[in-house]
C-alpha atoms as one frame of an Amber mdcrd trajectory, in Angstrom:
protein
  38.542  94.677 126.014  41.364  92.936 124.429  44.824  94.092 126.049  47.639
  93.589 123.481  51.340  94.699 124.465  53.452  94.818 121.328  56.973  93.433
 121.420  60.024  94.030 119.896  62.187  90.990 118.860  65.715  91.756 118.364
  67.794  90.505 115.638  70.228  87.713 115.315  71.820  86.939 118.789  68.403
  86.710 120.806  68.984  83.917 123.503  65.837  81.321 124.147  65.084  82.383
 128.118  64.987  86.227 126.981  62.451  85.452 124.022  60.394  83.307 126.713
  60.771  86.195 129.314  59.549  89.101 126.933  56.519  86.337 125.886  55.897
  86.078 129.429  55.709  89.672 129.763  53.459  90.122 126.434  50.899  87.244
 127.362  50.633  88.638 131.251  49.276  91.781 129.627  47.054  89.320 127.180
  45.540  87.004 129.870  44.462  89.688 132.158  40.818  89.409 133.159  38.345
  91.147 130.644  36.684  94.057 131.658  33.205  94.273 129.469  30.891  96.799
 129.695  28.524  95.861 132.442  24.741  93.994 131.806  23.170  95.837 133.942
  19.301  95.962 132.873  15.478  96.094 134.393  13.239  93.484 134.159   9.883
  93.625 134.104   7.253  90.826 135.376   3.680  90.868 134.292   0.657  89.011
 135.536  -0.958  87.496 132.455  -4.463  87.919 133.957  -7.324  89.045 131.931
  -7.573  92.596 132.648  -4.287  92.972 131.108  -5.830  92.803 127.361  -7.743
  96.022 128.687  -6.854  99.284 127.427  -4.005 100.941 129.751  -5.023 104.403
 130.411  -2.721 107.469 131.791  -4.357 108.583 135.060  -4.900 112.016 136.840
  -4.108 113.329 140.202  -7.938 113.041 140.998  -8.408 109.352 139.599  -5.047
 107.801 141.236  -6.360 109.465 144.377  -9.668 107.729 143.887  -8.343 104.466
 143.078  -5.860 104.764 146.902  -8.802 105.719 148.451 -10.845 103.069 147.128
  -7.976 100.590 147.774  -7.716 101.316 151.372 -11.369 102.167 152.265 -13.581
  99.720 149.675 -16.141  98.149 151.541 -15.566  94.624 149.509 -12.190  92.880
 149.092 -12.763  92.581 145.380 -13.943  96.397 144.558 -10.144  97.001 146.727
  -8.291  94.974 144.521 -10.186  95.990 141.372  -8.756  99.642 142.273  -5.392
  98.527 142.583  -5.038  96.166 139.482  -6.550  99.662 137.712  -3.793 101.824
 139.491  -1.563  99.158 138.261  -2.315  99.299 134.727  -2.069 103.225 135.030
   1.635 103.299 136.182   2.510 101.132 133.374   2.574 104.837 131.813   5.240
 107.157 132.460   3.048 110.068 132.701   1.239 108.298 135.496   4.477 107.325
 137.767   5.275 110.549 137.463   2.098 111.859 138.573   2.023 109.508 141.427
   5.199 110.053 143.139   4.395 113.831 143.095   1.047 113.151 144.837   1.492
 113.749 148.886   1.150 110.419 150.755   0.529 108.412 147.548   3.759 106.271
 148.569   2.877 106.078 152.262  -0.963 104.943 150.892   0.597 102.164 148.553
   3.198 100.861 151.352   0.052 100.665 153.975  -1.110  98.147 151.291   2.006
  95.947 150.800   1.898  95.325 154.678  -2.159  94.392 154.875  -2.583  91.220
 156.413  -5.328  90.348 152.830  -2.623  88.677 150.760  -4.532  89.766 147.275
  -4.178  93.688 148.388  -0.401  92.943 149.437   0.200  91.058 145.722  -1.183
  93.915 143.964   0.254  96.376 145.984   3.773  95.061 145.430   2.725  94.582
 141.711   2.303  98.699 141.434   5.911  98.245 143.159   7.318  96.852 140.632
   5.843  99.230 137.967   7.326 101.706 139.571  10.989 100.229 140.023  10.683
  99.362 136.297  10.585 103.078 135.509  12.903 104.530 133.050  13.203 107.516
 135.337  15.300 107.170 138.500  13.340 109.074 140.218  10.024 107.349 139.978
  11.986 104.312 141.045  14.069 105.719 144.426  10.576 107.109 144.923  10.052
 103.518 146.408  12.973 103.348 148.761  10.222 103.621 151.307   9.083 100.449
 150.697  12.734  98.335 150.460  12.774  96.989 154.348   9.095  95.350 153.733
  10.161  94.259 150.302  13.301  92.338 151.694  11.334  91.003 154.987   8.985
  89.107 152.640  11.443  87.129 151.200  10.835  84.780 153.962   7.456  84.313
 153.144   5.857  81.084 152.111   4.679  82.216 148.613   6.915  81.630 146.035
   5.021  84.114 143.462   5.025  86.843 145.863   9.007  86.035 146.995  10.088
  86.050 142.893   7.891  89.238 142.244   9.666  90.711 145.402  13.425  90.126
 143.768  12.515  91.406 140.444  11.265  94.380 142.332  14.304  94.956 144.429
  17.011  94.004 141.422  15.342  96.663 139.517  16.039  99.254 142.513  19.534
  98.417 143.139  20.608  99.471 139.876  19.048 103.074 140.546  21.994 104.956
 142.526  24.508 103.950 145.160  22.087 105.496 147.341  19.596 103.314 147.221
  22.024 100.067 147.382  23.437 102.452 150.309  20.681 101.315 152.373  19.642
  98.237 151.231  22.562  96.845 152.637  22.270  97.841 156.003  18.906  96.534
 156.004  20.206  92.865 155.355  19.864  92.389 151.447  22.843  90.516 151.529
  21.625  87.781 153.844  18.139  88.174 153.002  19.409  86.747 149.244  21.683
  84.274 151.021  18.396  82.735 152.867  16.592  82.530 149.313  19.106  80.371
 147.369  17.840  77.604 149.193  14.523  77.884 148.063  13.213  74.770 145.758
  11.355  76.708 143.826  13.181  77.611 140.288  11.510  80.673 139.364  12.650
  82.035 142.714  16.038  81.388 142.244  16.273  82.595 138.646  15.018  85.947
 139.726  17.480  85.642 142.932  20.482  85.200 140.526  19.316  88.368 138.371
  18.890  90.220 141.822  22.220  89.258 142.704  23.473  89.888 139.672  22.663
  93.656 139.493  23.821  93.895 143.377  27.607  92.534 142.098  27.886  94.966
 139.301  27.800  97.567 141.431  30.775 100.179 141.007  31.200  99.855 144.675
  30.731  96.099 144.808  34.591  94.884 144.853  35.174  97.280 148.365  31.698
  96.853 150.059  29.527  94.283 149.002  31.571  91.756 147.427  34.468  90.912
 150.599  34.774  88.830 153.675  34.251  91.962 155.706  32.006  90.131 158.292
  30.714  86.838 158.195  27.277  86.636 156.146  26.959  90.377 155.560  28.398
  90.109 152.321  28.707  88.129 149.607  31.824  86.076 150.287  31.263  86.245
 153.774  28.131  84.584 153.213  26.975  80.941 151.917  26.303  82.388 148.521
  29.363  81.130 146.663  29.110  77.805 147.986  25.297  77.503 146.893  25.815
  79.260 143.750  28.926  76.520 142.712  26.091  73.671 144.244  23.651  75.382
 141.169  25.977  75.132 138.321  26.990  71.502 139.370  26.272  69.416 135.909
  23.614  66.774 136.125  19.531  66.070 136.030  19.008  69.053 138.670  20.916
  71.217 136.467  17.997  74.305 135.110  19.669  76.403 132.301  17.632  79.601
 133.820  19.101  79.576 136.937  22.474  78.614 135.616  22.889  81.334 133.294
  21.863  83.918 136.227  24.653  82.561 138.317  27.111  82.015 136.451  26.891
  85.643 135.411  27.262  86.589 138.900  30.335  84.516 139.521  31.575  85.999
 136.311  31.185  89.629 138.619  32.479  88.122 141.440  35.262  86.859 139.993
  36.087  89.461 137.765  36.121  91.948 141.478  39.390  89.608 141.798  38.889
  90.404 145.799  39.450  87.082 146.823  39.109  84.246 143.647  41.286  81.982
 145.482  38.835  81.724 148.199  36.152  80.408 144.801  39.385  78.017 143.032
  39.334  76.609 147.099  35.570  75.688 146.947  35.723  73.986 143.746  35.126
  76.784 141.349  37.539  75.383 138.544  36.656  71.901 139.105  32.227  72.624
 138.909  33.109  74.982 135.695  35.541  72.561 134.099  32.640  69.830 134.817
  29.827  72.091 133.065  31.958  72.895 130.470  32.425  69.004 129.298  28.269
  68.795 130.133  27.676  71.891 127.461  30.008  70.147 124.650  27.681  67.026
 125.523  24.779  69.159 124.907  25.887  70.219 121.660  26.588  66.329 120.521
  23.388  65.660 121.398  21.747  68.950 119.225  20.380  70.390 122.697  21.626
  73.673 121.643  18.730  76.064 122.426  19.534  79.051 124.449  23.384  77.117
 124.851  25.462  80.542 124.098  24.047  82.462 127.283  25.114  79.790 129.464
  28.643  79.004 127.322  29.885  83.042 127.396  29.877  83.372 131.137  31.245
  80.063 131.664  34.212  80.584 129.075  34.827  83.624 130.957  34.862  82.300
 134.302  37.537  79.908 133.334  39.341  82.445 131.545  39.794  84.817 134.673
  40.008  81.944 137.320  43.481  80.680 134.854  44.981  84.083 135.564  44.915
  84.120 139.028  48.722  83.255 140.879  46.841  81.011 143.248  45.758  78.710
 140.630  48.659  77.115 141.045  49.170  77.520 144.958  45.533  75.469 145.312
  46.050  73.006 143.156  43.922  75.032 140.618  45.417  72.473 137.500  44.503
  69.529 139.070  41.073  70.607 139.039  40.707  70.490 135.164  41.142  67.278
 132.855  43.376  68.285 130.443  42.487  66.326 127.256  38.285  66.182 128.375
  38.462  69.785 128.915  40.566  70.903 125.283  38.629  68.739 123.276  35.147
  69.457 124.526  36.481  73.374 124.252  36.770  72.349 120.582  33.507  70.548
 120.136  32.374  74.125 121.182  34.073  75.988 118.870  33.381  74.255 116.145
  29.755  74.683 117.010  29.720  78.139 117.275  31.900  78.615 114.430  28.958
  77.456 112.365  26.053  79.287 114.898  27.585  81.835 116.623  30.618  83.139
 115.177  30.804  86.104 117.741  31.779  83.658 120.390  34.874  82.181 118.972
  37.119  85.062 120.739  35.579  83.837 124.141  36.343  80.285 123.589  39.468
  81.178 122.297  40.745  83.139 125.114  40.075  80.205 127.280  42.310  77.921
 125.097  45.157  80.826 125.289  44.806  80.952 128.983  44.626  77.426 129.585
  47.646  76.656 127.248  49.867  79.957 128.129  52.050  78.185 131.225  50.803
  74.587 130.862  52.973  72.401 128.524  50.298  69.628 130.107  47.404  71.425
 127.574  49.810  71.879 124.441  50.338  68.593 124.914  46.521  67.520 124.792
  46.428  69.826 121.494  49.279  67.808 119.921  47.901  64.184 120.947  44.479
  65.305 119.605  44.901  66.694 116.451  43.673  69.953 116.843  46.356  72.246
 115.380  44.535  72.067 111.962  41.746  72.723 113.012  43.119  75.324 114.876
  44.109  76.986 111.750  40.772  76.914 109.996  39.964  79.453 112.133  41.992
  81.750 111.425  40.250  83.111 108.174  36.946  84.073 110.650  38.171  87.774
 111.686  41.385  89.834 112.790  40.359  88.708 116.142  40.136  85.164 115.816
  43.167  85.321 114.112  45.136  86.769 116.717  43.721  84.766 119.588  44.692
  81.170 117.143  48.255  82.604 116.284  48.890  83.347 120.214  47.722  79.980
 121.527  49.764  78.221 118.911  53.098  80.661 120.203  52.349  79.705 123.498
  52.845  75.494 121.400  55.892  76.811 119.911  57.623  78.632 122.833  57.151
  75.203 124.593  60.003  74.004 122.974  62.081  72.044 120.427  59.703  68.723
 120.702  56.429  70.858 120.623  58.007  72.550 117.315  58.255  69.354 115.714
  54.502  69.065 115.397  53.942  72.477 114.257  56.804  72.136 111.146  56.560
  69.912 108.808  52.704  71.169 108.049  50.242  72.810 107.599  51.112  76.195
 109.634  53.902  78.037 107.204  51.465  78.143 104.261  48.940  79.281 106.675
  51.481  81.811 107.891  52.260  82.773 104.518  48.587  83.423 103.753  48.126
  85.511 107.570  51.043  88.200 106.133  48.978  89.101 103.325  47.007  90.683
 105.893  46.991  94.312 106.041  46.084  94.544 110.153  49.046  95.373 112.184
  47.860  92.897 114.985  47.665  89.563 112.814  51.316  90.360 111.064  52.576
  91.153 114.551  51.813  88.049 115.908  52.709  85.920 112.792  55.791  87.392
 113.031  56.266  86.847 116.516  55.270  82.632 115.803  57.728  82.632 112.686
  60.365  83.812 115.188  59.599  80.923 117.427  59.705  78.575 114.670  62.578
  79.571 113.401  64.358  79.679 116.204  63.316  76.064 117.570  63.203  74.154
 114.186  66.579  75.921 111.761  65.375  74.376 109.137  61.435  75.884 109.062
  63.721  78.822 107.713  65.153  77.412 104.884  61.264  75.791 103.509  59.878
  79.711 104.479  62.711  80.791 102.370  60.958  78.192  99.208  58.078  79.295
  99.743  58.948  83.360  99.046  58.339  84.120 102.213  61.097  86.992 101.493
  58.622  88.542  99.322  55.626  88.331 101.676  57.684  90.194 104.373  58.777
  92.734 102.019  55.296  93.658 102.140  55.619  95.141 105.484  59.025  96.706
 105.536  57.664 100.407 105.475  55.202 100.009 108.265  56.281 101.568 111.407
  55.191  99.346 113.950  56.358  96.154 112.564  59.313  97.200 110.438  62.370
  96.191 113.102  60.656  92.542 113.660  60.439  92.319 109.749  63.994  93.066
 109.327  64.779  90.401 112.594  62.819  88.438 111.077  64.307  88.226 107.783
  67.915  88.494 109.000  66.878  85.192 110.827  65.480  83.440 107.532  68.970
  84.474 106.413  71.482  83.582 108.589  69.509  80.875 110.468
């Protein structure tokens, strides 16, 4: 969610350093790492085979027991697997899971299967598995806890079908109960997932990235799973973040599947905040400023499909890496190209302005965050143009509004020479237009730019004053929350 602290600017008398130190104050509260409500989610892989197009039908204690024993005791391979892909198609059906896990040694009978040494009977067997994990009832699914230690041994096996059916499986599970992840990770899942992100194969690493993903949302994730407790049993003990940065690089190996899944889970990672300068260290900033110029490429070159699941997590990553002390400390700046980086953050805007309006605020943040304590990026704003349009933003939502009003304070509060760009211009008629708004947020932080204005260009007062910006204040005078910084405000028109 967005954090807002509202200030209070005094009146007349209201030296430069304390106005920077209570903006300093404000935008720490503002740039703090985003909390969203988590993704977590099942996913369900189906064989498209056939027998699927056959009518799925709920099964009874006697005919699941007849389809085990048929399973384990058929006299021909294919009359075996026949009775499992049936089974299969059964606990599709909630009725039938149900039925199943009730059913003494049902379980026990199914896991016997997954470890036969016929690979067909193991791939079906893991395929009623993953039925099962898919279940909207936690129950049905930490039914197969029985089966995780198998599950995460065959992830070192040489078929990549079985290996990606095996992840979906287990990323289903771990979102069940910190039970289950309770002993999955003493059996190794950590390192088990470490070993996989080399595969070559992509499908195996898309479904690695969505296992990992649902293992890093984990409530418990930032204290267990997540730190350098011991070296490769957990995440950022392991060679995970290294691999996962490798994955995101920009270039002709680059697969948007897999990228989206990982950058996802460094957004969880990073968002954990256990140990992000350990990530800005191995290049994080750098391999995300780098993708980020790749995507605005993308859009100049109209290969936009799918681009917004890979752009969020990415803007976001940025966003939270920028609010870390150590960015500084590592040499985090030096990672990022200041003009490449704010004007292919504006290609992207303007994009989604026009396709996916609902993004703006993230791309927005990441402009607030990068400009808040860099006078290198207000610069690159200046140089390129962008403060108009900057402005025709602002007429999108409250939101927008308030995100394009604080980056452009974070301009002003740079100083008399950044102040000349922003007066003469376009902004006080823009300004004028923003206090005709009737949110409390938007007038706040007009107000709060005016001030700056005012304060570092005297005679911005005077034209406000032409343009009866009295009036348009006056407005506001009985509202609680903004009355004192109205009456500051226009005591500073005033008086100068």
């Amino acid at each position: 969610m967005w954090n807002r602290l509202q200030g209070r600017l005094r009146p007349v008398g209201c030296g430069v350093e304390e106005l920077r130190c209570r903006r300093r104050e404000r935008e720490a509260a503002l740039r703090k790492a985003r909390r969203e409500q988590q993704l977590v989610s099942k996913r369900l892989v189906r064989d498209n085979a056939p027998e699927e197009a056959e009518v799925d039908l709920i099964l009874g204690e006697a005919e699941i027991q007849q389809f085990l024993r048929l399973a384990q005791r058929g006299t021909e391979e294919k009359e075996r697997e026949r009775a499992l892909v049936s089974l299969r198609r059964g606990l599709q059906h909630l009725e039938t899971q149900q039925t199943f896990i009730r059913l003494e040694g049902s379980m026990r009978t199914l896991v016997g299967l997954l470890t036969s040494n016929q690979a067909l009977l193991q791939l079906e067997a893991a395929r009623c598995l993953h039925e099962l994990s898919h279940s909207e009832q936690s129950a049905v699914a930490e039914a197969c806890l029985p089966a995780t230690s198998y599950l995460l041994t065959y992830l070192s096996g040489h078929s990549s079908d079985f290996i990606e059916l095996c992840l979906y499986t287990l990323g289903n599970l771990i979102v069940e109960s910190e039970a289950v992840r309770s002993q999955l990770l003493p059996q190794g899942i950590v390192p088990a997932l470490a070993a996989c992100i080399q595969s070559s194969h992509l499908t195996v690493l898309e479904a690695l990235g969505y296992a990992l993903s649902q293992l890093l949302q984990a409530k418990e994730a930032p204290e267990k799973i997540i730190p350098c407790a011991s070296v490769g049993s957990s995440v950022l003990g392991s060679t995970l973040p290294q691999h996962m940065l490798r994955l995101l690089q920009p270039g002709p190996k680059l697969n948007p599947g897999v990228a989206v899944e990982f950058a996802w889970c460094l957004h969880y990672i990073i968002c954990s905040q256990v140990n992000n300068a350990l990530l800005i260290t191995h290049g994080a900033l750098s391999t995300l400023g780098l993708l980020l110029l790749d995507l605005a490429g993308a859009v100049q070159r109209s290969e936009d499909a799918g681009l917004e699941l890979l752009v969020c997590p990415v803007f976001r990553c940025l966003s939270n890496l920028l609010t870390e002390t150590a960015v500084e400390a590592v040499g985090g700046q030096m990672q990022l190209r200041d003009e490449r980086v704010v004007a292919a953050l504006f290609i992207l805007l303007q994009f989604f302005l026009q396709k996916q309006p609902s993004l703006l605020p993230e791309g927005l943040w990441l402009l607030n965050n990068l400009t808040a304590n860099s006078p290198s990026f207000c610069t690159s704003l200046l140089s390129l143009d962008l403060i108009e349009p900057l402005l025709q933003l602002l007429p999108v939502s409250n939101v927008v509004s308030v995100l394009v009003l604080t980056v452009l304070c974070n301009v002003a509060e740079k100083g008399p020479a950044y102040c000349e760009h922003l007066w003469p211009g376009p902004l006080l008629p823009s300004l004028l237009d923003m206090l005709a708004f009737s949110d409390t947020d938007v007038i706040g932080q007009s107000l709060e730019l005016l001030q700056l204005l005012f304060l570092y260009r005297p005679e911005a007062a005077q034209a406000f004053l032409q343009q009866s910006g009295l009036q348009a204040l006056e407005r506001h005078e009985e509202e609680a929350q903004l009355q004192e910084r109205v009456h500051a405000l226009q005591r500073t028109a005033l008086h100068g």
